[in-house]
Coordinates of C-alpha atoms and ligand atoms in Angstrom, one line a residue:
M5 CA 117.6 108.0 88.0
D6 CA 113.8 108.4 87.7
S7 CA 113.6 106.1 84.7
I8 CA 115.3 103.3 86.7
I9 CA 112.9 103.9 89.6
D10 CA 109.9 103.8 87.2
E11 CA 111.2 100.7 85.5
I12 CA 111.6 98.9 88.8
K13 CA 108.1 100.0 89.9
N14 CA 106.6 98.9 86.6
R15 CA 108.2 95.4 86.9
L16 CA 107.3 94.8 90.5
D17 CA 103.9 94.4 92.1
I18 CA 103.8 96.1 95.5
V19 CA 101.4 93.4 96.8
E20 CA 103.9 90.7 95.9
V21 CA 106.8 92.5 97.4
I22 CA 105.0 93.3 100.6
S23 CA 103.6 89.9 100.9
S24 CA 107.1 88.4 101.0
Y25 CA 107.3 90.2 104.3
L26 CA 103.8 90.2 105.7
K27 CA 100.8 88.0 105.8
L28 CA 98.3 90.0 103.6
E29 CA 94.6 89.5 103.7
K30 CA 92.4 90.6 100.8
V31 CA 89.6 93.0 101.6
G32 CA 87.7 94.3 98.7
S33 CA 90.1 95.6 96.1
N34 CA 92.9 96.1 98.7
Y35 CA 94.9 94.1 101.2
R36 CA 95.5 94.5 104.8
A37 CA 97.8 93.2 107.5
L38 CA 99.0 93.9 111.0
C39 CA 101.3 96.8 110.8
P40 CA 105.0 95.8 111.2
F41 CA 105.9 99.3 112.3
H42 CA 103.8 99.6 115.4
S43 CA 102.1 97.3 117.9
E44 CA 98.5 96.6 117.1
K45 CA 95.9 93.9 117.5
K46 CA 93.6 94.9 114.6
P47 CA 95.1 95.4 111.2
S48 CA 95.3 99.0 110.0
F49 CA 98.1 98.5 107.5
F50 CA 96.7 98.6 103.9
V51 CA 98.1 98.0 100.5
S52 CA 96.5 99.3 97.3
P53 CA 97.3 97.3 94.2
S54 CA 95.6 99.8 91.9
R55 CA 97.7 102.7 93.3
Q56 CA 100.7 100.7 94.2
I57 CA 100.9 102.3 97.6
W58 CA 100.7 101.2 101.2
H59 CA 99.5 103.1 104.3
C60 CA 99.1 102.3 108.0
F61 CA 96.2 104.2 109.4
G62 CA 97.5 103.5 112.9
C63 CA 100.9 105.0 112.9
G64 CA 100.6 107.0 109.7
K65 CA 103.5 105.5 107.9
G66 CA 103.1 104.9 104.2
G67 CA 104.4 105.4 100.7
D68 CA 105.5 103.4 97.6
V69 CA 107.4 100.1 97.4
F70 CA 110.7 101.9 98.0
K71 CA 109.5 103.5 101.1
F72 CA 108.3 100.1 102.4
I73 CA 111.7 98.4 101.8
M74 CA 113.5 101.4 103.5
E75 CA 111.2 101.1 106.5
I76 CA 111.1 97.3 106.9
E77 CA 114.8 96.7 106.2
G78 CA 115.9 99.8 108.0
V79 CA 118.0 100.9 105.1
E80 CA 118.5 104.1 103.1
F81 CA 117.1 104.7 99.7
K82 CA 120.1 103.5 97.8
D83 CA 120.0 100.1 99.5
A84 CA 116.3 99.8 98.8
L85 CA 117.0 100.6 95.2
R86 CA 119.6 97.9 95.1
I87 CA 117.3 95.3 96.8
L88 CA 114.4 96.1 94.5
A89 CA 116.5 96.3 91.3
K90 CA 117.8 92.8 92.0
R91 CA 114.2 91.6 92.6
A92 CA 112.9 93.2 89.4
G93 CA 115.8 92.0 87.4
V94 CA 116.8 95.5 86.5
E95 CA 120.6 95.9 86.2
L96 CA 122.4 98.7 88.0
K97 CA 126.0 99.3 87.1
P98 CA 128.1 97.9 90.0
Q99 CA 130.1 101.1 90.4
D100 CA 127.1 103.3 90.2
P101 CA 127.6 105.9 92.9
R102 CA 123.8 105.8 93.5
I103 CA 124.1 102.4 95.1
L104 CA 127.5 102.7 96.9
T105 CA 126.8 102.8 100.5
K106 CA 128.7 101.6 103.5
K107 CA 126.3 98.7 103.9
K108 CA 126.8 97.8 100.2
R109 CA 130.5 97.4 100.9
L110 CA 129.8 95.1 103.8
Y111 CA 127.4 93.0 101.7
D112 CA 130.1 92.8 99.1
I113 CA 132.7 91.6 101.7
C114 CA 130.3 88.9 102.9
E115 CA 129.5 87.8 99.4
W116 CA 133.2 87.6 98.5
A117 CA 134.0 85.8 101.7
C118 CA 131.2 83.3 101.0
K119 CA 132.6 82.6 97.5
F120 CA 136.1 82.2 99.1
F121 CA 134.8 79.6 101.6
E122 CA 132.8 77.8 99.0
K123 CA 135.8 77.4 96.8
Q124 CA 137.9 76.1 99.7
L125 CA 135.3 73.4 100.4
H126 CA 135.2 72.1 96.9
E127 CA 138.9 72.5 96.0
S128 CA 141.2 72.3 99.0
K129 CA 142.3 69.0 100.4
K130 CA 141.0 69.7 103.9
G131 CA 137.9 71.3 102.5
R132 CA 137.1 68.1 100.6
E133 CA 137.5 66.2 103.9
A134 CA 134.9 68.6 105.4
K135 CA 132.7 68.0 102.4
E136 CA 132.9 64.3 102.9
Y137 CA 132.0 64.7 106.5
L138 CA 128.9 66.8 105.5
K139 CA 127.9 64.0 103.1
Q140 CA 128.2 61.4 105.8
R141 CA 125.9 63.6 107.9
G142 CA 123.4 63.2 105.0
I143 CA 123.8 66.7 103.4
S144 CA 123.6 66.3 99.6
E145 CA 125.8 67.9 97.1
E146 CA 122.8 69.9 95.9
S147 CA 122.1 71.2 99.5
I148 CA 125.8 72.1 99.9
R149 CA 125.5 74.3 96.8
D150 CA 122.0 75.7 97.7
W151 CA 123.0 76.7 101.2
R152 CA 126.4 77.7 100.0
I153 CA 128.2 75.8 102.7
G154 CA 132.0 76.4 102.7
W155 CA 135.3 75.7 104.4
A156 CA 137.5 78.2 106.3
P157 CA 141.1 77.0 106.0
E158 CA 143.3 76.5 109.0
T159 CA 145.2 79.7 108.3
W160 CA 145.5 83.1 110.1
H161 CA 145.3 85.3 107.0
G162 CA 143.9 83.3 104.1
L163 CA 140.6 85.1 103.9
S164 CA 141.8 88.6 104.9
E165 CA 144.5 88.5 102.3
F166 CA 142.0 87.4 99.7
L167 CA 139.7 90.3 100.7
I168 CA 142.5 92.9 100.7
K169 CA 143.4 91.8 97.2
K170 CA 139.7 92.4 96.3
G171 CA 140.2 96.0 97.4
F172 CA 138.7 96.0 100.9
K173 CA 140.3 97.7 103.8
K174 CA 141.3 95.9 107.0
E175 CA 138.8 98.0 109.0
E176 CA 136.0 96.9 106.7
I177 CA 136.9 93.2 107.0
E178 CA 136.9 93.6 110.8
E179 CA 133.6 95.5 110.7
A180 CA 132.0 92.7 108.7
G181 CA 133.0 90.4 111.6
L182 CA 135.4 88.3 109.5
A183 CA 138.6 89.3 111.2
I184 CA 139.8 90.2 114.7
K185 CA 142.3 92.9 115.5
N186 CA 145.1 92.0 117.8
E187 CA 146.9 94.4 120.3
K188 CA 149.4 95.4 117.6
G189 CA 146.5 96.5 115.4
N190 CA 147.0 93.7 112.9
I191 CA 144.0 91.6 111.8
Y192 CA 143.7 87.8 111.6
D193 CA 140.8 85.6 110.4
R194 CA 138.0 84.9 112.8
F195 CA 137.0 81.6 111.1
R196 CA 139.8 79.1 110.9
G197 CA 139.5 75.3 110.3
R198 CA 135.7 75.3 110.3
I199 CA 132.8 74.3 108.2
I200 CA 131.1 77.5 107.3
F201 CA 127.3 78.1 107.1
P202 CA 126.6 81.4 105.5
I203 CA 123.6 83.3 107.1
F204 CA 121.3 85.0 104.8
D205 CA 118.9 87.9 105.2
I206 CA 115.3 87.8 103.9
N207 CA 116.6 88.8 100.4
S208 CA 119.1 85.9 100.4
Q209 CA 122.1 88.2 100.7
V210 CA 124.9 86.9 102.9
I211 CA 125.1 88.9 106.1
G212 CA 127.1 86.6 108.5
F213 CA 128.5 83.2 109.1
G214 CA 128.4 80.3 111.5
G215 CA 131.5 78.1 111.8
R216 CA 131.6 74.6 113.1
V217 CA 134.5 72.3 113.8
F218 CA 134.4 68.7 112.9
G219 CA 136.3 65.4 113.3
E220 CA 139.0 65.1 115.9
K221 CA 139.0 68.8 116.5
E222 CA 135.4 68.5 117.8
E223 CA 136.7 66.9 120.9
K224 CA 139.5 69.4 121.5
T225 CA 137.9 72.7 120.7
V226 CA 136.0 74.5 123.4
A227 CA 133.7 76.4 121.0
K228 CA 132.2 73.9 118.7
Y229 CA 130.3 76.7 117.0
I230 CA 131.2 80.3 116.5
N231 CA 129.2 83.0 114.8
T232 CA 129.8 86.4 113.3
P233 CA 129.5 88.9 116.1
N234 CA 126.9 91.7 115.8
T235 CA 127.7 93.9 112.8
P236 CA 125.8 96.6 111.0
L237 CA 124.4 93.8 108.8
Y238 CA 124.0 90.9 111.3
D239 CA 122.3 90.8 114.6
K240 CA 121.7 87.3 115.8
S241 CA 118.8 88.3 117.9
K242 CA 116.9 89.4 114.8
V243 CA 117.9 86.8 112.2
L244 CA 116.3 83.5 111.6
Y245 CA 118.4 81.0 109.6
G246 CA 116.7 79.8 106.5
L247 CA 113.8 82.3 106.5
D248 CA 114.6 83.5 103.0
K249 CA 114.1 80.0 101.7
A250 CA 111.2 79.0 104.0
K251 CA 109.0 82.1 104.0
T252 CA 106.8 81.2 101.1
E253 CA 106.2 77.7 102.5
I254 CA 105.5 79.1 105.9
R255 CA 102.9 81.3 104.5
Q256 CA 101.4 78.5 102.4
K257 CA 101.3 76.0 105.2
D258 CA 100.4 78.7 107.7
A259 CA 102.9 77.2 110.1
C260 CA 106.6 77.5 111.0
I261 CA 108.8 74.8 112.4
L262 CA 111.5 76.0 114.7
V263 CA 114.7 74.0 115.1
E264 CA 118.0 74.6 116.8
G265 CA 120.7 73.9 114.2
Y266 CA 121.7 74.9 110.7
T267 CA 122.0 71.2 109.7
D268 CA 118.5 70.6 111.1
V269 CA 117.1 73.3 108.7
I270 CA 119.1 72.0 105.7
M271 CA 118.2 68.4 106.3
S272 CA 114.6 69.2 106.7
H273 CA 114.5 71.2 103.5
Q274 CA 116.2 68.3 101.8
A275 CA 113.6 65.9 103.1
G276 CA 110.9 68.2 101.6
V277 CA 109.7 69.9 104.8
K278 CA 110.5 73.5 103.9
N279 CA 108.7 75.6 106.4
V280 CA 111.6 75.3 108.8
V281 CA 113.9 77.9 110.3
A282 CA 116.5 78.0 113.1
V283 CA 117.6 80.6 115.5
S284 CA 121.3 81.2 114.9
G285 CA 123.5 81.0 118.0
T286 CA 120.9 82.4 120.5
A287 CA 117.6 81.6 122.1
L288 CA 114.3 82.7 120.6
T289 CA 114.0 86.5 121.1
P290 CA 111.1 88.9 120.9
Y291 CA 112.4 90.1 117.6
H292 CA 112.3 86.6 116.1
L293 CA 108.7 86.3 117.2
K294 CA 107.8 89.6 115.8
L295 CA 109.3 88.6 112.5
L296 CA 107.5 85.2 112.5
K297 CA 104.2 86.8 113.3
R298 CA 104.3 88.4 109.9
Y299 CA 104.1 85.0 108.3
S300 CA 102.1 82.8 110.6
D301 CA 100.6 82.5 114.1
N302 CA 101.4 78.8 114.2
L303 CA 104.7 77.6 115.6
L304 CA 106.0 74.1 115.9
T305 CA 109.1 73.7 118.0
A306 CA 111.6 70.9 117.9
F307 CA 113.7 72.1 120.8
D308 CA 115.1 70.1 123.6
M309 CA 113.1 71.6 126.4
D310 CA 113.2 71.0 130.1
I311 CA 109.8 72.1 131.4
A312 CA 110.8 72.5 135.0
G313 CA 113.9 74.5 134.3
D314 CA 114.3 78.1 133.5
S315 CA 116.3 77.9 130.3
A316 CA 116.4 80.6 127.6
T317 CA 114.7 78.2 125.3
K318 CA 111.8 77.8 127.6
R319 CA 111.5 81.5 128.1
G320 CA 111.4 82.1 124.4
I321 CA 108.6 79.5 124.0
D322 CA 106.7 81.0 127.0
L323 CA 106.9 84.4 125.4
A324 CA 105.6 83.0 122.1
Q325 CA 102.7 81.6 124.1
K326 CA 102.0 84.9 125.7
E327 CA 102.2 86.7 122.3
G328 CA 99.3 84.5 121.2
F329 CA 101.1 82.0 119.0
N330 CA 99.5 78.6 118.7
I331 CA 102.4 76.4 119.7
K332 CA 102.9 72.7 119.1
V333 CA 105.8 70.7 120.4
I334 CA 107.5 68.1 118.3
S335 CA 108.8 65.3 120.5
L336 CA 112.0 63.8 119.3
P337 CA 113.4 60.5 120.3
E338 CA 115.8 60.9 123.3
G339 CA 119.1 62.4 122.4
L340 CA 118.3 62.9 118.7
D341 CA 117.9 66.2 116.8
P342 CA 115.9 66.6 113.6
A343 CA 119.0 66.1 111.4
D344 CA 119.7 62.7 113.1
V345 CA 116.1 61.6 112.6
I346 CA 116.1 62.7 108.9
L347 CA 119.5 61.0 108.2
H348 CA 118.2 57.6 109.0
H349 CA 114.4 57.8 108.3
P350 CA 113.3 61.0 106.5
E351 CA 109.7 59.8 106.7
D352 CA 109.9 59.7 110.5
W353 CA 110.4 63.5 110.6
K354 CA 107.2 64.0 108.8
S355 CA 105.2 61.8 111.1
L356 CA 106.8 63.4 114.2
I357 CA 105.6 66.7 112.9
E358 CA 102.1 65.4 112.4
K359 CA 102.1 64.0 115.9
A360 CA 103.2 67.3 117.5
K361 CA 101.3 68.0 120.7
S362 CA 99.8 71.4 121.7
I363 CA 102.0 73.2 124.1
L364 CA 99.4 72.6 126.9
D365 CA 99.2 68.9 126.3
F366 CA 103.0 68.8 126.2
Y367 CA 103.3 70.6 129.5
F368 CA 100.6 68.5 131.1
D369 CA 102.0 65.2 129.9
N370 CA 105.5 66.1 131.1
A371 CA 104.5 67.5 134.4
F372 CA 102.3 64.4 135.2
S373 CA 105.0 62.0 134.1
K374 CA 107.6 63.8 136.2
F375 CA 105.7 63.8 139.5
D376 CA 103.2 61.6 141.3
S377 CA 99.8 63.2 141.1
K378 CA 98.5 61.1 144.0
T379 CA 100.7 62.6 146.7
P380 CA 100.2 66.1 148.1
E381 CA 103.9 66.9 147.4
G382 CA 103.5 65.8 143.7
K383 CA 100.3 67.7 143.3
K384 CA 102.1 70.8 144.5
E385 CA 105.0 70.3 142.1
I386 CA 102.7 69.7 139.1
A387 CA 100.7 72.8 139.9
K388 CA 103.9 74.8 140.2
I389 CA 104.8 73.9 136.7
L390 CA 101.4 74.3 135.1
I391 CA 100.0 77.4 136.8
P392 CA 102.4 79.8 135.1
V393 CA 101.5 78.1 131.8
L394 CA 97.8 78.6 132.4
K395 CA 98.4 82.2 133.3
R396 CA 99.9 82.8 129.9
I397 CA 96.9 81.6 127.9
P398 CA 95.4 84.8 126.4
N399 CA 91.9 83.3 125.9
E400 CA 89.6 82.9 129.0
I401 CA 87.6 80.0 127.6
E402 CA 90.7 78.1 127.0
V403 CA 91.9 78.9 130.5
S404 CA 88.7 77.6 131.9
H405 CA 89.1 74.4 129.9
W406 CA 92.6 73.7 131.2
V407 CA 91.8 74.6 134.7
G408 CA 89.0 72.0 134.6
E409 CA 91.4 69.5 133.2
L410 CA 94.0 70.1 135.8
A411 CA 91.5 70.0 138.7
K412 CA 90.2 66.7 137.4
R413 CA 93.6 65.1 137.1
L414 CA 94.9 66.4 140.4
Q415 CA 91.5 65.6 142.1
V416 CA 91.3 69.0 143.6
K417 CA 88.6 71.7 143.3
E418 CA 88.8 74.2 140.4
E419 CA 88.5 77.1 142.9
A420 CA 91.7 76.0 144.5
I421 CA 93.5 76.3 141.2
Y422 CA 92.0 79.7 140.5
Q423 CA 93.1 80.8 143.9
E424 CA 96.7 79.6 143.3
M425 CA 96.6 81.4 139.9
A426 CA 95.5 84.6 141.6
K427 CA 98.4 84.3 144.0
Y428 CA 100.9 83.6 141.3
Q429 CA 102.9 86.8 140.8
K430 CA 102.8 88.3 137.4
E431 CA 105.9 87.1 135.6
E432 CA 108.9 89.3 135.4
E433 CA 108.5 91.5 132.4
G434 CA 112.2 91.7 131.6
F435 CA 111.7 89.8 128.4
E436 CA 109.3 92.0 126.6
V437 CA 109.9 93.4 123.2
E438 CA 111.5 96.8 123.8
K439 CA 109.0 99.6 123.7
E440 CA 107.8 100.4 120.2
Q441 CA 109.5 103.5 118.8
V442 CA 106.5 104.2 116.6
K443 CA 103.5 105.6 118.3
E444 CA 100.0 106.1 117.1
E445 CA 99.9 108.9 114.8
K446 CA 98.6 112.2 116.2
K447 CA 96.9 114.4 113.6
S448 CA 95.5 117.9 114.2
R449 CA 91.8 118.2 114.1
E450 CA 92.1 120.3 110.9
A451 CA 94.0 117.5 109.1
K452 CA 91.4 115.0 110.2
L453 CA 88.6 117.1 109.0
E454 CA 90.3 117.8 105.6
E455 CA 90.8 114.1 105.1
R456 CA 87.2 113.3 106.0
I457 CA 85.9 116.0 103.6
L458 CA 88.0 114.7 100.8
C459 CA 87.1 111.1 101.4
L460 CA 83.4 112.1 101.4
L461 CA 83.9 113.8 98.1
V462 CA 85.7 110.9 96.6
R463 CA 83.0 108.6 97.7
F464 CA 80.1 110.9 96.7
P465 CA 81.5 113.0 93.9
E466 CA 78.1 114.7 93.4
L467 CA 78.5 116.4 96.8
F468 CA 81.2 118.6 95.2
K469 CA 78.7 121.4 94.6
E470 CA 78.6 121.9 98.4
I471 CA 82.1 123.4 98.2
N472 CA 82.2 127.0 97.2
L473 CA 85.3 129.1 96.4
E474 CA 85.2 130.9 99.7
S475 CA 85.6 127.6 101.6
L476 CA 88.8 126.7 99.7
D477 CA 90.6 129.2 102.0
W478 CA 90.0 127.1 105.0
F479 CA 92.0 124.2 103.7
S480 CA 95.8 123.7 103.8
E481 CA 97.9 123.5 100.7
K482 CA 97.5 119.9 99.4
P483 CA 93.7 119.6 99.9
K484 CA 93.3 123.1 98.4
E485 CA 95.3 122.1 95.3
I486 CA 93.1 119.0 94.9
L487 CA 89.8 120.9 95.4
K488 CA 90.8 123.5 92.9
K489 CA 91.6 120.8 90.3
M490 CA 88.3 119.1 91.1
K491 CA 86.5 122.3 90.5
E492 CA 88.2 122.9 87.2
E493 CA 87.9 119.4 85.9
K494 CA 84.6 118.3 87.5
E495 CA 83.7 114.7 86.4
N496 CA 86.9 114.4 84.3
F497 CA 89.0 114.8 87.5
K498 CA 91.6 112.0 87.6
G499 CA 94.3 113.7 89.7
D500 CA 96.6 114.4 86.8
G501 CA 98.8 117.4 86.8
L502 CA 99.1 117.7 90.6
T503 CA 102.5 118.2 92.3
P504 CA 104.0 114.8 93.3
E505 CA 103.4 115.4 97.0
T506 CA 99.8 116.3 96.4
K507 CA 99.4 113.2 94.2
E508 CA 100.8 111.1 97.0
Y509 CA 98.3 112.6 99.4
L510 CA 95.4 112.0 96.9
D511 CA 96.4 108.4 96.6
Y512 CA 96.3 108.1 100.3
I513 CA 92.8 109.7 100.3
Y514 CA 91.6 107.2 97.8
L515 CA 92.9 104.3 99.8
K516 CA 91.4 105.7 103.0
S517 CA 88.1 106.2 101.3
E518 CA 88.2 102.6 100.2
V519 CA 89.2 100.9 103.4
D520 CA 87.3 103.1 105.9
E521 CA 84.2 101.3 106.8
D522 CA 82.7 104.2 108.7
F523 CA 80.9 106.0 105.9
P524 CA 77.3 107.1 105.7
E525 CA 75.2 104.8 103.5
E526 CA 72.9 107.4 102.1
K527 CA 73.7 110.6 100.3
K528 CA 71.5 112.6 102.6
N529 CA 73.6 111.7 105.6
A530 CA 76.8 112.3 103.6
V531 CA 75.6 115.8 102.8
E532 CA 74.9 116.4 106.5
E533 CA 78.3 115.2 107.5
L534 CA 80.0 117.2 104.9
Q535 CA 78.3 120.3 106.0
T536 CA 79.1 119.9 109.7
S537 CA 82.7 119.1 108.8
L538 CA 83.0 122.1 106.6
K539 CA 81.5 124.3 109.4
E540 CA 83.9 123.0 112.0
L541 CA 86.8 123.5 109.6
Q542 CA 85.6 127.1 109.1
I543 CA 85.4 127.7 112.8
L544 CA 88.9 126.4 113.3
H545 CA 90.1 128.6 110.4
I546 CA 88.5 131.7 112.1
K547 CA 90.0 130.8 115.5
K548 CA 93.4 130.6 113.8
Q549 CA 92.9 134.0 112.2
L550 CA 91.9 135.5 115.5
N551 CA 95.1 134.2 117.1
K552 CA 97.1 135.7 114.3
L553 CA 95.3 139.1 114.7
S554 CA 95.8 139.2 118.5
D555 CA 99.5 138.7 117.9
Q556 CA 99.6 141.5 115.4
I557 CA 97.6 143.7 117.8
R558 CA 100.2 143.0 120.6
L559 CA 103.0 144.0 118.2
A560 CA 101.2 147.1 117.1
E561 CA 100.6 148.1 120.8
E562 CA 104.3 147.6 121.5
A563 CA 105.0 149.9 118.5
K564 CA 102.3 152.3 119.8
N565 CA 100.9 152.4 116.3
Q566 CA 97.3 153.6 117.1
E567 CA 96.1 153.6 113.6
K568 CA 97.1 150.0 113.0
I569 CA 95.7 148.9 116.4
Q570 CA 92.3 150.5 115.4
K571 CA 92.2 148.7 112.1
L572 CA 93.2 145.3 113.5
M573 CA 90.7 145.6 116.4
E574 CA 88.0 146.2 113.9
E575 CA 88.9 143.1 112.0
F576 CA 89.1 141.2 115.2
N577 CA 85.6 142.2 116.3
N578 CA 84.1 141.4 112.9
L579 CA 85.6 137.9 113.0
S580 CA 84.6 137.3 116.6
K581 CA 81.0 138.2 115.7
K582 CA 81.1 135.7 112.9
L583 CA 82.3 133.1 115.3
I584 CA 79.5 133.8 117.7
E585 CA 77.0 133.4 114.9
F586 CA 78.0 129.8 114.6
K587 CA 77.3 128.9 118.2
Ligands
ZN621 ZN1 101.5 101.2 111.7

C-alpha cells in the first residue's frame, strides 16, 4: 500500500495537481492562492513544492496531495488514490479492494453507460441518423469522439439490461440516475430516443448525462432536454459542462466564457475557442461561481438576457458581479446561439468575443435603448434598472464613475442618483452561497506560542542555545520531539527519524516560517521575541500545573487525606510564588 502511495507521490508534483484546481501565484519558493475551503479575501492557502505539502493558515486545513484531493473532491481516501493513480499513470488492479467504494461503482456504471450510448450512436440505424443530425449541426466526427456523444435507443430496458449483464444491481443503476423505478418496483431506462451528452467531472470521469431529442420528435416532446437527476456523483448546481477540457485554457487566458448549451461548448472548442463552459440544465449558481473563481476572475457571458426581467440567468450574473467578477457580455445576433454563429461563420464567434461589452456598458446601452431618457417617466425606468446594478459594484471609485455617467446621460444631478441609491433596499440575500462550513481555525495560545518559537528557531538556528532542557517540559509532544532532536543533532538537524505525525508538523512549521512575513529582521529582536515567547509559555505551563494541583487538593480533601493535602499545598504555594516572580 505504502509503496503505491509513494510511487504516486514521486510521479506527481503537488503544484501541478493543485494548480489544476486553483489559480496559484508564486511567492518566493512557494505558491499561494485563495483558500477553496473557507471564505477569504486575502490568500492564506500555501503550497510548498520542496516539501510537497499544502496548508491554509486561515482555516488550518493542510496535508499532502492525497489530503488535498480528498478535501476538494469531497471523497474518501480510496477515491483520492484512484484519481491520483490515474493521473500519475500508476496502475491499480481493478478489483483491488483498496479502491472499491460505492462511488467507484457509480463511476463504473456511468462509464459503461457512456460506452453503451457511444456504440449505439455509431452502430445502430437510428443512432447513425442522430449522428447525421449532429454533423448537420456542424459537430465533427472528432468532436463526437472527444466529447463522447452517444445515442440512447428508443427502448425501455436496453441500457438497464446491458448494465445488469455487466454485474450491476438494479438499485445501483437507479442510484446512478440511469433508470427510474415504477410502482411495481421494476426499473426502466430514463434516457430513451435521445442524443446523449455525457457530463464529466474535473478529472474527465463521466458522472451524468444530458439527453436531447431531435428531428420530428423535437416538435412533439415536451422536454426537449432531460438530465441526470442529482446523484451521489452528479449535482447540476455544482457542475460546469466542459470545465475538465477548458480549465487549462481558462487559466492561460485568464478568462472564462459562459454559454448555455452543450453544443455551444463543443462547437466553440471545435472553432478553437477553448476557454468555454456551460451550466448544465440550471442557471448559474453560487457554487459555479466559487468553482470558476479558482481559475479566473474574468467572465464573459453569452447568455440571452432580459435586463428588465428577473430571470434566474440575470440573478446569476448579478451575483457574479457582486462576487467581484469582471463581467463582459457577448452580444449575439437576435435569435442565434453561439453554436448557430459558429456553424455558419466560426470567425464571427471570435470577433463577437473581442467586441464583448463590460456588464455596465451592456446594462447602460440596453436601458437607454429601451426607454426614452428625455421624459421623466423614461428617466425613472432607466434609473430603476441601473441603480441596482450600480449598488452591486464593489469598488467605490467605479461607482462614482458610473454615477457620473448616469447623471450626465439622464441630465439629472449626481446627488439625486446617490439619494435614490441610498433608498434602494439591500437586495434580498436569498441567493448567497450557503454559509461556509469551515470557520477560521482557533488555536490555543500555547499552540500559537509553540509554533512561533519553532518558526523563530528555523529562521534563526543560532538561537537554539536559548532553549535549555528545563524548558522542554513546557512544550506539547510534537514540538518537544522536534526540540529534542534539534538538541541532539545541532547543525545536522534535518528532521529525519521523527514520527510521521511530527514530521508533518515540522513540514508545516518550515512552510509557515517561509511564508510568514511578520518576522524580526535582526537577530537581536528575534532573541527578544524568543525570550518573551518562552516566558509566556512557561507561565501558561505553570498555570496549567496549578489547575491540576488544585484538582488534586480537592480530591484529597474529599478523601480527608491530611498528609497528601499538606504536600500538595506546599507544591501549590511554591509554584504560585514562581508565578508571582514573573509579574
Ligand atoms: Zn482555508
